[in-house]
Short mmCIF file of C-alpha atoms in Angstrom, two decimals:
data_model
loop_
_atom_site.label_atom_id
_atom_site.label_comp_id
_atom_site.label_asym_id
_atom_site.label_seq_id
_atom_site.Cartn_x
_atom_site.Cartn_y
_atom_site.Cartn_z
CA MET J 1 116.05 -61.45 -23.73
CA ALA J 2 118.06 -61.66 -20.53
CA ARG J 3 117.70 -65.45 -20.38
CA THR J 4 119.83 -67.42 -22.86
CA THR J 5 120.98 -70.92 -23.38
CA GLU J 6 124.42 -69.89 -24.60
CA ARG J 7 127.19 -70.86 -22.31
CA GLU J 8 129.30 -67.98 -21.00
CA ALA J 9 132.44 -70.13 -20.79
CA ARG J 10 132.54 -70.52 -24.55
CA SER J 11 132.98 -66.81 -25.16
CA GLY J 12 136.27 -66.22 -23.43
CA MET J 13 134.82 -62.90 -22.19
CA SER J 14 133.89 -61.84 -18.71
CA PRO J 15 130.21 -62.44 -17.77
CA PRO J 16 129.16 -58.78 -17.81
CA VAL J 17 130.69 -58.21 -21.31
CA TRP J 18 129.18 -61.45 -22.63
CA GLN J 19 125.80 -60.54 -21.17
CA ALA J 20 125.91 -57.12 -22.82
CA PHE J 21 126.84 -58.69 -26.11
CA LEU J 22 123.89 -61.13 -25.89
CA GLU J 23 121.48 -58.36 -24.99
CA LEU J 24 122.62 -56.13 -27.86
CA ARG J 25 122.42 -58.74 -30.64
CA PRO J 26 119.47 -56.92 -32.33
CA THR J 27 121.79 -53.92 -32.61
CA PHE J 28 123.88 -55.76 -35.18
CA ALA J 29 120.82 -56.09 -37.42
CA LEU J 30 120.02 -52.39 -36.77
CA ALA J 31 123.59 -51.36 -37.71
CA ALA J 32 123.41 -53.43 -40.89
CA ALA J 33 120.24 -51.68 -41.96
CA TRP J 34 121.46 -48.15 -41.18
CA LEU J 35 124.79 -48.76 -42.98
CA THR J 36 122.93 -49.69 -46.15
CA THR J 37 120.86 -46.46 -46.21
CA ALA J 38 123.73 -44.72 -48.06
CA GLY J 39 126.62 -47.12 -48.38
CA HIS J 40 125.90 -48.46 -51.87
CA THR J 41 125.97 -44.97 -53.46
CA MET J 42 129.78 -45.05 -53.69
CA ASN J 43 129.38 -47.48 -56.57
CA PHE J 44 126.78 -45.47 -58.52
CA ARG J 45 129.32 -43.81 -60.87
CA GLU J 46 130.40 -47.24 -62.17
CA MET J 47 126.75 -48.41 -62.37
CA ASP J 48 125.77 -45.28 -64.36
CA ALA J 49 128.68 -45.78 -66.76
CA ALA J 50 127.91 -49.49 -67.25
CA ARG J 51 124.19 -48.91 -67.83
CA GLY J 52 124.54 -45.66 -69.81
CA TRP J 53 122.58 -43.66 -67.23
CA VAL J 54 122.88 -40.05 -66.21
CA THR J 55 123.09 -39.23 -62.49
CA ALA J 56 119.37 -38.52 -62.17
CA VAL J 57 118.44 -41.99 -63.34
CA GLY J 58 121.12 -43.84 -61.33
CA TYR J 59 120.29 -42.10 -58.08
CA SER J 60 116.60 -42.87 -58.57
CA LEU J 61 117.45 -46.28 -57.14
CA HIS J 62 118.62 -44.67 -53.93
CA THR J 63 115.54 -42.43 -53.65
CA ILE J 64 113.09 -45.30 -54.20
CA TYR J 65 114.96 -47.22 -51.56
CA LEU J 66 114.44 -44.34 -49.05
CA VAL J 67 110.80 -43.99 -50.09
CA ALA J 68 110.31 -47.74 -49.35
CA ILE J 69 111.81 -47.16 -45.88
CA ILE J 70 109.43 -44.25 -45.27
CA LEU J 71 106.33 -46.22 -46.21
CA THR J 72 107.52 -49.21 -44.20
CA LEU J 73 108.07 -47.09 -41.09
CA LEU J 74 104.46 -45.93 -41.40
CA THR J 75 103.23 -49.51 -41.82
CA ALA J 76 105.43 -51.26 -39.26
CA PRO J 77 103.38 -50.41 -36.12
CA HIS J 78 100.27 -52.01 -37.66
CA LEU J 79 102.27 -55.10 -38.67
CA ALA J 80 103.99 -55.42 -35.24
CA ARG J 81 100.63 -55.67 -33.52
CA ARG J 82 99.66 -58.63 -35.72
CA ILE J 83 102.99 -60.39 -36.31
CA GLY J 84 105.31 -59.36 -33.49
CA GLY J 85 108.51 -57.35 -33.54
CA TYR J 86 110.98 -60.26 -33.58
CA TRP J 87 109.56 -61.85 -36.69
CA LEU J 88 109.39 -58.45 -38.40
CA VAL J 89 113.12 -58.05 -37.82
CA VAL J 90 113.77 -61.56 -39.23
CA GLY J 91 111.59 -60.82 -42.25
CA GLY J 92 113.27 -57.46 -42.66
CA MET J 93 116.71 -59.03 -42.80
CA LEU J 94 115.49 -61.60 -45.35
CA SER J 95 113.96 -58.85 -47.48
CA LEU J 96 117.17 -56.79 -47.34
CA LEU J 97 119.15 -59.85 -48.36
CA VAL J 98 116.92 -60.70 -51.30
CA GLY J 99 116.80 -57.09 -52.49
CA SER J 100 120.56 -56.75 -52.32
CA ALA J 101 120.97 -60.00 -54.24
CA VAL J 102 118.64 -58.76 -57.01
CA ASN J 103 120.75 -55.56 -57.46
CA GLY J 104 124.08 -57.26 -57.01
CA LEU J 105 123.58 -60.36 -59.23
CA LEU J 106 121.14 -59.32 -61.98
CA LEU J 107 123.58 -56.83 -63.55
CA HIS J 108 121.86 -56.59 -66.96
CA ALA J 109 118.28 -56.65 -65.74
CA PRO J 110 115.87 -53.90 -66.87
CA GLY J 111 115.67 -50.78 -64.73
CA GLY J 112 112.31 -51.82 -63.30
CA VAL J 113 113.84 -55.06 -61.92
CA LEU J 114 116.62 -53.06 -60.18
CA GLU J 115 114.04 -50.63 -58.72
CA PHE J 116 112.10 -53.65 -57.39
CA GLY J 117 115.28 -54.88 -55.70
CA ARG J 118 115.74 -51.49 -54.07
CA VAL J 119 112.14 -51.55 -52.88
CA LEU J 120 112.62 -54.97 -51.27
CA ALA J 121 115.80 -53.78 -49.60
CA GLY J 122 114.04 -50.62 -48.39
CA ILE J 123 111.18 -52.61 -46.91
CA GLY J 124 113.60 -54.80 -45.07
CA SER J 125 115.64 -51.93 -43.75
CA GLY J 126 112.49 -50.07 -42.62
CA LEU J 127 111.22 -53.07 -40.65
CA VAL J 128 114.57 -53.51 -38.94
CA ILE J 129 115.04 -49.83 -38.13
CA HIS J 130 111.61 -49.66 -36.59
CA GLU J 131 111.58 -52.91 -34.56
CA ALA J 132 115.20 -53.83 -33.79
CA PRO J 133 115.70 -51.15 -31.09
CA ARG J 134 112.58 -52.40 -29.30
CA LEU J 135 114.05 -55.91 -29.08
CA ASN J 136 116.82 -54.59 -26.84
CA PRO J 137 116.14 -54.52 -23.13
CA PRO J 138 114.83 -51.10 -21.94
CA HIS J 139 118.08 -50.29 -20.16
CA ARG J 140 119.99 -50.83 -23.40
CA ARG J 141 117.84 -48.85 -25.77
CA ALA J 142 119.72 -45.61 -25.09
CA HIS J 143 122.85 -47.32 -26.36
CA VAL J 144 121.54 -47.47 -29.96
CA ALA J 145 120.23 -43.95 -30.24
CA TRP J 146 123.41 -43.02 -32.13
CA ALA J 147 122.69 -45.29 -35.09
CA GLY J 148 120.71 -42.93 -37.22
CA ILE J 149 123.15 -40.02 -36.63
CA VAL J 150 126.47 -41.77 -37.26
CA LEU J 151 125.98 -44.83 -39.47
CA PRO J 152 124.51 -43.27 -42.67
CA ALA J 153 127.78 -41.35 -43.22
CA MET J 154 129.87 -44.39 -42.25
CA GLY J 155 128.09 -46.63 -44.78
CA PRO J 156 129.95 -45.47 -47.89
CA VAL J 157 133.34 -45.87 -46.11
CA VAL J 158 132.55 -49.37 -44.77
CA LEU J 159 131.05 -50.70 -48.00
CA ALA J 160 133.73 -49.11 -50.24
CA TYR J 161 136.50 -50.61 -48.13
CA ALA J 162 134.91 -54.04 -48.21
CA THR J 163 134.51 -53.99 -51.91
CA TYR J 164 138.09 -52.82 -52.33
CA LEU J 165 139.40 -55.42 -49.93
CA TYR J 166 137.65 -58.31 -51.55
CA GLY J 167 138.28 -57.21 -55.15
CA TRP J 168 134.64 -56.28 -55.93
CA HIS J 169 135.69 -53.32 -58.01
CA SER J 170 132.63 -53.32 -60.22
CA TRP J 171 129.46 -51.45 -59.23
CA GLU J 172 127.67 -54.55 -57.96
CA GLY J 173 130.15 -54.83 -55.05
CA GLY J 174 128.28 -52.40 -52.81
CA PHE J 175 125.01 -54.35 -53.21
CA LEU J 176 126.74 -57.70 -52.60
CA PHE J 177 128.26 -56.50 -49.37
CA GLU J 178 124.85 -55.26 -48.34
CA GLY J 179 123.76 -58.90 -48.61
CA VAL J 180 126.73 -59.97 -46.48
CA LEU J 181 125.67 -57.53 -43.76
CA ALA J 182 122.10 -58.79 -44.00
CA VAL J 183 123.28 -62.40 -43.52
CA PHE J 184 125.34 -61.41 -40.50
CA GLY J 185 122.54 -59.43 -38.90
CA LEU J 186 120.05 -62.24 -39.59
CA ALA J 187 122.34 -64.76 -37.92
CA MET J 188 122.67 -62.58 -34.84
CA VAL J 189 118.90 -62.20 -34.52
CA LEU J 190 118.17 -65.91 -35.08
CA SER J 191 120.67 -66.80 -32.37
CA ILE J 192 118.37 -65.28 -29.78
CA SER J 193 116.90 -68.31 -28.00
CA ASP J 194 114.15 -66.43 -26.16
CA PRO J 195 112.84 -63.59 -28.32
CA PRO J 196 111.33 -60.81 -26.16
CA PHE J 197 107.79 -59.64 -26.43
CA THR J 198 107.66 -56.10 -27.81
CA GLU J 199 105.06 -53.92 -26.20
CA ARG J 200 102.51 -52.09 -28.28
CA GLU J 201 103.81 -48.70 -29.36
CA PRO J 202 101.71 -45.87 -27.92
CA GLY J 203 99.96 -43.29 -29.99
CA ARG J 204 99.81 -45.16 -33.31
CA ALA J 205 96.32 -46.67 -33.28
CA GLY J 206 93.89 -45.93 -36.02
CA SER J 207 93.10 -46.72 -39.61
CA TRP J 208 95.85 -47.24 -42.14
CA ALA J 209 93.61 -46.46 -45.11
CA TYR J 210 95.75 -43.41 -45.81
CA LEU J 211 98.85 -45.51 -46.60
CA PRO J 212 97.95 -46.43 -50.25
CA PHE J 213 97.47 -42.73 -51.00
CA VAL J 214 100.77 -41.82 -49.33
CA ALA J 215 102.43 -44.50 -51.35
CA LEU J 216 100.91 -43.21 -54.57
CA GLY J 217 101.97 -39.63 -53.74
CA ALA J 218 105.49 -40.66 -52.79
CA ILE J 219 106.01 -42.63 -56.01
CA SER J 220 104.67 -39.66 -57.99
CA ALA J 221 107.08 -37.33 -56.19
CA TRP J 222 109.98 -39.76 -56.85
CA TYR J 223 109.17 -39.78 -60.58
CA VAL J 224 108.93 -35.99 -60.77
CA MET J 225 112.17 -35.41 -58.88
CA HIS J 226 114.29 -37.66 -61.05
CA TRP J 227 112.67 -37.30 -64.49
CA GLY J 228 111.23 -33.82 -64.25
CA GLN J 229 114.28 -31.95 -65.54
CA LEU J 230 115.08 -34.65 -68.05
CA HIS J 231 111.59 -34.48 -69.57
CA GLY J 232 111.18 -30.69 -69.47
CA TRP J 233 108.90 -30.45 -66.40
CA LEU J 234 105.33 -29.38 -67.24
CA GLU J 235 106.10 -29.37 -70.96
CA SER J 236 105.99 -33.15 -70.74
CA PRO J 237 102.54 -34.76 -70.21
CA ASP J 238 103.92 -37.59 -68.04
CA ILE J 239 105.43 -35.11 -65.52
CA ALA J 240 102.26 -33.04 -65.43
CA VAL J 241 100.14 -36.17 -64.83
CA ALA J 242 102.54 -37.45 -62.15
CA LEU J 243 102.49 -34.04 -60.38
CA LEU J 244 98.72 -33.89 -60.43
CA ILE J 245 98.38 -37.49 -59.13
CA GLY J 246 100.85 -36.75 -56.38
CA VAL J 247 99.08 -33.60 -55.17
CA LEU J 248 95.65 -35.33 -55.20
CA ALA J 249 97.05 -38.47 -53.45
CA PHE J 250 98.66 -36.53 -50.61
CA ASN J 251 95.52 -34.44 -50.11
CA VAL J 252 93.30 -37.54 -49.92
CA ALA J 253 95.81 -39.17 -47.55
CA LEU J 254 95.70 -36.09 -45.26
CA TRP J 255 91.88 -36.06 -45.31
CA THR J 256 91.79 -39.77 -44.43
CA VAL J 257 94.26 -39.68 -41.59
CA TRP J 258 93.22 -36.31 -40.08
CA PRO J 259 90.71 -37.75 -37.56
CA TYR J 260 93.43 -40.02 -36.05
CA LEU J 261 96.14 -37.35 -35.71
CA ASP J 262 97.10 -35.71 -32.43
CA VAL J 263 96.78 -32.25 -33.99
CA ALA J 264 97.92 -30.42 -30.81
CA ALA J 265 101.11 -32.50 -30.55
CA LEU J 266 101.90 -32.03 -34.28
CA ARG J 267 101.26 -28.25 -33.99
CA THR J 268 103.65 -27.82 -31.12
CA GLY J 269 106.11 -30.32 -32.59
CA PHE J 270 106.08 -29.01 -36.16
CA PRO J 271 109.35 -26.98 -35.77
CA ARG J 272 111.03 -30.12 -34.44
CA ILE J 273 109.83 -32.24 -37.31
CA ALA J 274 110.86 -29.55 -39.84
CA LEU J 275 114.39 -29.40 -38.37
CA VAL J 276 114.69 -33.20 -38.50
CA VAL J 277 113.63 -33.07 -42.18
CA TYR J 278 116.38 -30.47 -42.81
CA GLY J 279 118.87 -32.61 -40.87
CA GLY J 280 118.09 -35.66 -43.00
CA PHE J 281 118.22 -33.52 -46.11
CA VAL J 282 121.72 -32.28 -45.28
CA GLN J 283 122.86 -35.70 -44.11
CA TYR J 284 122.01 -37.68 -47.23
CA PHE J 285 122.66 -34.86 -49.66
CA ASN J 286 126.24 -34.46 -48.43
CA VAL J 287 126.93 -38.16 -48.29
CA SER J 288 125.74 -38.64 -51.87
CA ASP J 289 127.19 -35.48 -53.43
CA MET J 290 130.73 -36.68 -52.79
CA GLY J 291 130.05 -39.77 -54.95
CA VAL J 292 129.27 -37.37 -57.80
CA TYR J 293 132.09 -34.94 -56.96
CA GLY J 294 134.73 -37.64 -56.53
CA GLY J 295 133.78 -39.33 -59.75
CA LEU J 296 133.10 -36.31 -61.87
CA LEU J 297 135.70 -33.74 -60.89
CA VAL J 298 138.65 -35.70 -59.49
CA ASN J 299 138.12 -39.12 -61.08
CA PHE J 300 138.42 -41.23 -57.93
CA GLY J 301 137.43 -44.90 -57.63
CA PRO J 302 134.86 -45.97 -55.04
CA TRP J 303 137.44 -46.52 -52.27
CA MET J 304 139.07 -43.11 -52.79
CA ARG J 305 135.67 -41.42 -53.14
CA SER J 306 134.63 -42.78 -49.76
CA TRP J 307 137.51 -40.85 -48.17
CA LEU J 308 135.69 -37.68 -49.15
CA VAL J 309 132.86 -38.84 -46.83
CA TRP J 310 134.77 -40.22 -43.84
CA SER J 311 135.15 -36.82 -42.16
CA LEU J 312 131.32 -36.50 -42.10
CA SER J 313 130.99 -39.65 -39.98
CA VAL J 314 133.83 -38.51 -37.65
CA GLY J 315 132.07 -35.14 -37.18
CA ALA J 316 128.69 -36.83 -36.48
CA ALA J 317 130.31 -39.17 -33.94
CA THR J 318 132.06 -36.25 -32.28
CA ALA J 319 128.79 -34.36 -32.05
CA LEU J 320 127.13 -37.36 -30.46
CA ALA J 321 129.91 -37.84 -27.96
CA ALA J 322 130.01 -34.12 -27.08
CA GLY J 323 126.25 -34.02 -26.70
CA ARG J 324 126.29 -36.96 -24.32
CA ILE J 325 129.00 -35.43 -22.22
CA VAL J 326 127.72 -31.86 -22.10
CA TRP J 327 124.00 -32.54 -21.72
CA ARG J 328 124.33 -35.92 -19.93
CA GLY J 329 121.33 -37.62 -21.50
CA ARG J 330 119.20 -34.45 -21.56
CA SER J 331 117.83 -32.95 -24.77
CA PRO J 332 119.99 -30.07 -26.06
CA GLY J 333 116.76 -28.56 -27.43
CA TYR J 334 116.74 -25.44 -29.59
CA GLY J 335 119.96 -24.21 -28.02
CA GLY J 336 121.84 -27.26 -29.29
CA ALA J 337 120.09 -27.02 -32.64
CA THR J 338 121.17 -23.40 -32.95
CA PHE J 339 124.77 -24.27 -32.26
CA GLY J 340 124.64 -27.21 -34.64
CA LEU J 341 123.26 -25.06 -37.47
CA LEU J 342 125.96 -22.42 -36.93
CA VAL J 343 128.65 -25.09 -37.08
CA LEU J 344 127.02 -26.54 -40.18
CA ALA J 345 126.95 -23.08 -41.78
CA ALA J 346 130.68 -22.61 -40.98
CA GLY J 347 131.52 -25.90 -42.68
CA MET J 348 129.55 -24.96 -45.77
CA ALA J 349 131.17 -21.49 -45.82
CA LEU J 350 134.64 -23.02 -45.62
CA SER J 351 133.83 -25.52 -48.41
CA HIS J 352 132.57 -22.64 -50.53
CA HIS J 353 135.73 -20.64 -49.87
CA ARG J 354 138.08 -23.52 -50.70
CA THR J 355 136.14 -24.47 -53.79
CA LEU J 356 136.23 -20.98 -55.30
CA ASN J 357 139.79 -20.15 -54.26
CA TRP J 358 141.53 -23.33 -55.28
CA PRO J 359 144.26 -22.93 -57.97
CA PHE J 360 142.35 -24.77 -60.67
CA TRP J 361 144.65 -23.71 -63.50
CA SER J 362 147.66 -25.78 -62.49
CA VAL J 363 149.32 -26.23 -65.88
CA LEU J 364 151.46 -29.17 -64.75
CA ASN J 365 148.43 -31.23 -63.53
CA THR J 366 146.41 -30.33 -66.58
CA VAL J 367 149.07 -31.44 -69.05
CA GLU J 368 150.73 -34.40 -67.33
CA PHE J 369 147.60 -36.03 -65.82
CA ASN J 370 145.02 -34.79 -68.35
CA TRP J 371 142.84 -33.75 -65.44
CA PHE J 372 142.04 -30.57 -63.57
CA ALA J 373 143.05 -29.74 -60.02
CA ALA J 374 140.33 -29.66 -57.36
CA PRO J 375 140.13 -29.68 -53.56
CA GLN J 376 140.51 -33.30 -52.39
CA HIS J 377 140.60 -35.28 -49.18
CA TRP J 378 142.58 -33.15 -46.77
CA GLN J 379 141.43 -29.85 -48.25
CA LEU J 380 137.80 -30.84 -47.66
CA ALA J 381 138.32 -32.82 -44.43
CA ALA J 382 137.94 -29.89 -42.04
CA PRO J 383 134.85 -28.32 -43.60
CA ARG J 384 133.15 -31.69 -43.95
CA PHE J 385 134.01 -32.49 -40.34
CA LEU J 386 132.14 -29.35 -39.42
CA MET J 387 129.25 -30.36 -41.66
CA GLY J 388 129.02 -33.78 -39.92
CA PHE J 389 129.31 -32.19 -36.46
CA GLY J 390 126.62 -29.61 -37.21
CA SER J 391 124.11 -31.94 -38.79
CA GLY J 392 124.77 -34.61 -36.12
CA LEU J 393 124.16 -32.11 -33.30
CA LEU J 394 121.07 -30.85 -35.06
CA LEU J 395 119.61 -34.37 -35.29
CA LEU J 396 120.63 -35.19 -31.74
CA SER J 397 119.01 -32.01 -30.42
CA MET J 398 115.70 -32.66 -32.17
CA THR J 399 115.42 -36.45 -31.66
CA ALA J 400 116.47 -36.63 -27.99
CA ASP J 401 113.49 -36.32 -25.54
CA SER J 402 113.60 -33.70 -22.81
CA VAL J 403 112.19 -34.23 -19.36
CA ARG J 404 109.41 -31.76 -20.04
CA ASP J 405 106.14 -32.45 -21.81
CA LEU J 406 106.79 -36.19 -22.18
CA PRO J 407 103.25 -37.09 -23.40
CA SER J 408 103.57 -34.72 -26.33
CA GLN J 409 107.01 -36.05 -27.18
CA ALA J 410 105.81 -39.66 -27.04
CA ALA J 411 103.14 -38.81 -29.61
CA LEU J 412 105.70 -37.09 -31.84
CA ARG J 413 108.56 -39.62 -31.54
CA PRO J 414 107.36 -42.11 -34.17
CA PHE J 415 107.33 -39.40 -36.83
CA LEU J 416 110.99 -38.41 -36.34
CA ALA J 417 112.52 -41.26 -38.26
CA VAL J 418 109.97 -40.76 -41.03
CA ALA J 419 110.94 -37.07 -41.09
CA GLN J 420 114.66 -37.90 -41.29
CA PHE J 421 114.21 -40.25 -44.29
CA THR J 422 111.80 -37.84 -45.96
CA GLY J 423 114.49 -35.23 -45.79
CA GLY J 424 116.98 -37.74 -47.19
CA ALA J 425 114.75 -38.62 -50.14
CA LEU J 426 114.13 -34.95 -50.83
CA GLY J 427 117.85 -34.34 -50.58
CA ILE J 428 118.73 -36.92 -53.26
CA GLY J 429 116.05 -35.55 -55.57
CA ALA J 430 117.30 -32.03 -55.02
CA LEU J 431 120.87 -33.16 -55.65
CA VAL J 432 120.22 -34.61 -59.14
CA THR J 433 117.96 -31.67 -60.11
CA ILE J 434 120.54 -29.07 -58.98
CA LEU J 435 123.29 -30.89 -60.89
CA LEU J 436 121.31 -30.83 -64.08
CA VAL J 437 119.88 -27.30 -63.79
CA GLY J 438 123.06 -25.88 -62.25
CA HIS J 439 125.35 -27.24 -64.94
CA SER J 440 123.28 -25.69 -67.70
CA PHE J 441 123.18 -22.35 -65.83
CA GLU J 442 126.93 -22.25 -65.09
CA TYR J 443 127.88 -23.54 -68.51
CA SER J 444 126.19 -20.59 -70.12
CA TYR J 445 128.71 -18.39 -68.25
CA THR J 446 131.86 -20.50 -68.60
CA SER J 447 131.35 -21.09 -72.24
CA ASP J 448 131.50 -17.37 -72.83
CA ARG J 449 134.69 -16.84 -70.87
CA GLY J 450 136.57 -16.32 -74.10
CA TYR J 451 134.55 -13.14 -74.66
CA ILE J 452 134.10 -12.07 -70.98
CA GLN J 453 137.76 -12.56 -70.07
CA ALA J 454 139.43 -12.68 -73.45
CA ALA J 455 142.93 -11.63 -72.22
CA GLU J 456 142.99 -14.20 -69.41
CA GLN J 457 141.81 -17.00 -71.71
CA ALA J 458 144.52 -16.07 -74.25
CA ASP J 459 147.22 -16.19 -71.52
CA ARG J 460 145.98 -19.63 -70.37
CA ARG J 461 146.04 -20.95 -73.88
CA GLN J 462 149.58 -19.68 -74.42
CA TRP J 463 150.73 -21.19 -71.10
CA LEU J 464 149.37 -24.60 -72.21
CA ILE J 465 150.96 -24.33 -75.67
CA ASP J 466 154.37 -23.40 -74.09
CA THR J 467 154.23 -26.25 -71.60
CA LEU J 468 153.08 -28.82 -74.18
CA THR J 469 155.82 -27.71 -76.60
CA THR J 470 158.54 -27.81 -73.89
CA THR J 471 157.59 -31.35 -72.80
CA GLY J 472 157.68 -32.61 -76.41
CA HIS J 473 154.02 -32.99 -77.21
CA GLY J 474 153.02 -32.78 -80.83
CA ALA J 475 150.25 -30.51 -82.10
CA ALA J 476 150.52 -28.34 -79.00
CA GLU J 477 147.97 -25.80 -80.19
CA GLN J 478 145.30 -28.40 -80.90
CA GLN J 479 145.87 -30.07 -77.57
CA SER J 480 145.65 -26.84 -75.64
CA ASP J 481 142.37 -26.00 -77.39
CA SER J 482 141.02 -29.42 -76.43
CA LEU J 483 142.03 -28.93 -72.76
CA LEU J 484 140.44 -25.44 -72.73
CA PHE J 485 137.20 -26.89 -74.17
CA ARG J 486 137.09 -29.62 -71.50
CA ALA J 487 137.78 -27.01 -68.87
CA VAL J 488 134.47 -25.31 -69.69
CA ASN J 489 132.50 -28.32 -68.42
CA TYR J 490 134.80 -28.78 -65.47
CA GLU J 491 134.60 -25.18 -64.35
CA ALA J 492 130.80 -25.25 -64.70
CA ASP J 493 130.54 -28.36 -62.46
CA ASN J 494 132.90 -26.78 -59.94
CA LEU J 495 130.78 -23.62 -59.72
CA VAL J 496 127.62 -25.78 -59.22
CA PHE J 497 129.19 -27.27 -56.05
CA ALA J 498 130.28 -23.84 -54.86
CA ARG J 499 126.69 -22.61 -55.19
CA ILE J 500 125.46 -25.70 -53.33
CA TYR J 501 127.70 -24.88 -50.40
CA GLY J 502 126.66 -21.24 -50.45
CA GLY J 503 122.98 -22.20 -50.50
CA PHE J 504 123.35 -24.56 -47.52
CA CYS J 505 125.28 -21.87 -45.63
CA ALA J 506 122.48 -19.31 -46.14
CA SER J 507 119.68 -21.71 -45.26
CA SER J 508 121.51 -22.94 -42.14
CA LEU J 509 122.10 -19.41 -40.90
CA THR J 510 118.38 -18.59 -41.47
CA LEU J 511 117.22 -21.66 -39.57
CA ALA J 512 119.72 -20.88 -36.81
CA ALA J 513 118.11 -17.48 -36.34
CA PHE J 514 114.67 -19.15 -35.98
CA CYS J 515 116.05 -21.70 -33.56
CA LEU J 516 117.65 -19.01 -31.45
CA ALA J 517 114.27 -17.24 -31.21
CA GLY J 518 112.67 -20.59 -30.34
CA TRP J 519 115.27 -21.12 -27.60
CA PHE J 520 114.46 -17.81 -25.96
CA VAL J 521 110.70 -18.49 -26.16
CA GLU J 522 111.25 -21.95 -24.68
CA ARG J 523 113.31 -20.62 -21.84
CA ARG J 524 110.81 -17.96 -20.98
CA ARG J 525 107.93 -20.47 -21.09
CA TRP J 526 109.61 -22.94 -18.68
CA GLU J 527 110.87 -20.14 -16.35
CA GLU J 528 107.35 -18.68 -15.84
CA PRO J 529 106.18 -19.28 -12.28
CA ARG J 530 103.43 -21.91 -12.07
CA PRO J 531 100.58 -21.71 -9.60
CA ASN J 532 100.99 -23.92 -6.54
CA GLY J 533 98.81 -26.93 -6.43
CA PRO J 534 96.31 -27.53 -3.54
#
């Protein structure tokens, strides 16, 4: 792609800058795809309200989108050998455009049509994420390694700002701007006058007969995650059947693909894959949970909700910059992963502390604004910065290649993006299930507060009555009872998020201990003297 028919004089830029811009044009398509992997979720609260959906149903559109990306990443190497990487990127941008148009324009379509739109968008994004980096010249490919670490958290901020700026306040705005990004990325790719030939990716030959079974298992898992709690899990025949089909499908897929797997590479790389899955789980869970938190607890619009996410992207970008400076292109390895997990645990612990110790019973806010106080942008900015930094450093440490054992890493590398999106899909499924189960569990406690803490509840009720009476409200006693009743649901939701932060803190500390042990083992293995060659 070094040759081009575009004239440098038209650009007004110096030749080196213009040349770099021309060489990195596929990166614009890659950025558009990565931004859409989480950006549209800021509009889900409005979509759920308009369609009468609960969170589990609305976020099923996001999970099916991530599932489509996973399946496409597994299929893309086979397609690239037959079609070519350049045309896969063009087709991917077109598929993303059509899928975004389906979701953004067919507002009253049945749920199945909207799911089909997300599948089309996921197929398009998967093709672009897999092939666009390989369209860049080899000396430029390291410049796009940051995309999967930084851009998912930036997506909600970028799309929310665009919808706010152009007046797309309804829920379809996020999907429409996805289409705008797809058009821009498509134009940049089509402007390449001499598309490069993408070399065959090593280590991915073999039958793809396992893919239909993986697809069947993934769809079954998607259905169970989003409708399991709503239907009563195994008490419902459809959930039991879906679970059985999923288990059988994944087992058949494993049996089919086993002869083609590099078992030795997967065995040695399993900890790395598991940590990438956890990194993707944390990344997408904590991007999406602020859409629920900002809409449920503090009643923000899409633009304001996105500000609860921005510190994640800043933290991830800082981790990437720090990693590049400290390790200078080398892999941080298990040492970097340990540090990242410790920082992630610190961010979760700080969020847990601020959530539980916030003065929720501010009588002035409760009465005047008919809402309940909760930690907001700046109170959560520092802990969420630490979350972004920790998860970003974890992903950087596990996705960057080290100079040792390069053949094994080459065999493992194609599975890392699949692992990241698998963690993301599991994270969204876990989020909606935890919200449903957790609310019921916490509500059983908060609804009995009048018996458990009778004196405190009586004092709160009297404070509200006195404040409402002083400010001239009529029927102060009835209004105070109404506010106390609403507070039961609010406090239950708040405790759910506190438990989420506590759970992430504990799991991150546990994984950090394993990574620290792995770091010592790795150091000892590579410091052992090797016999001299002949």
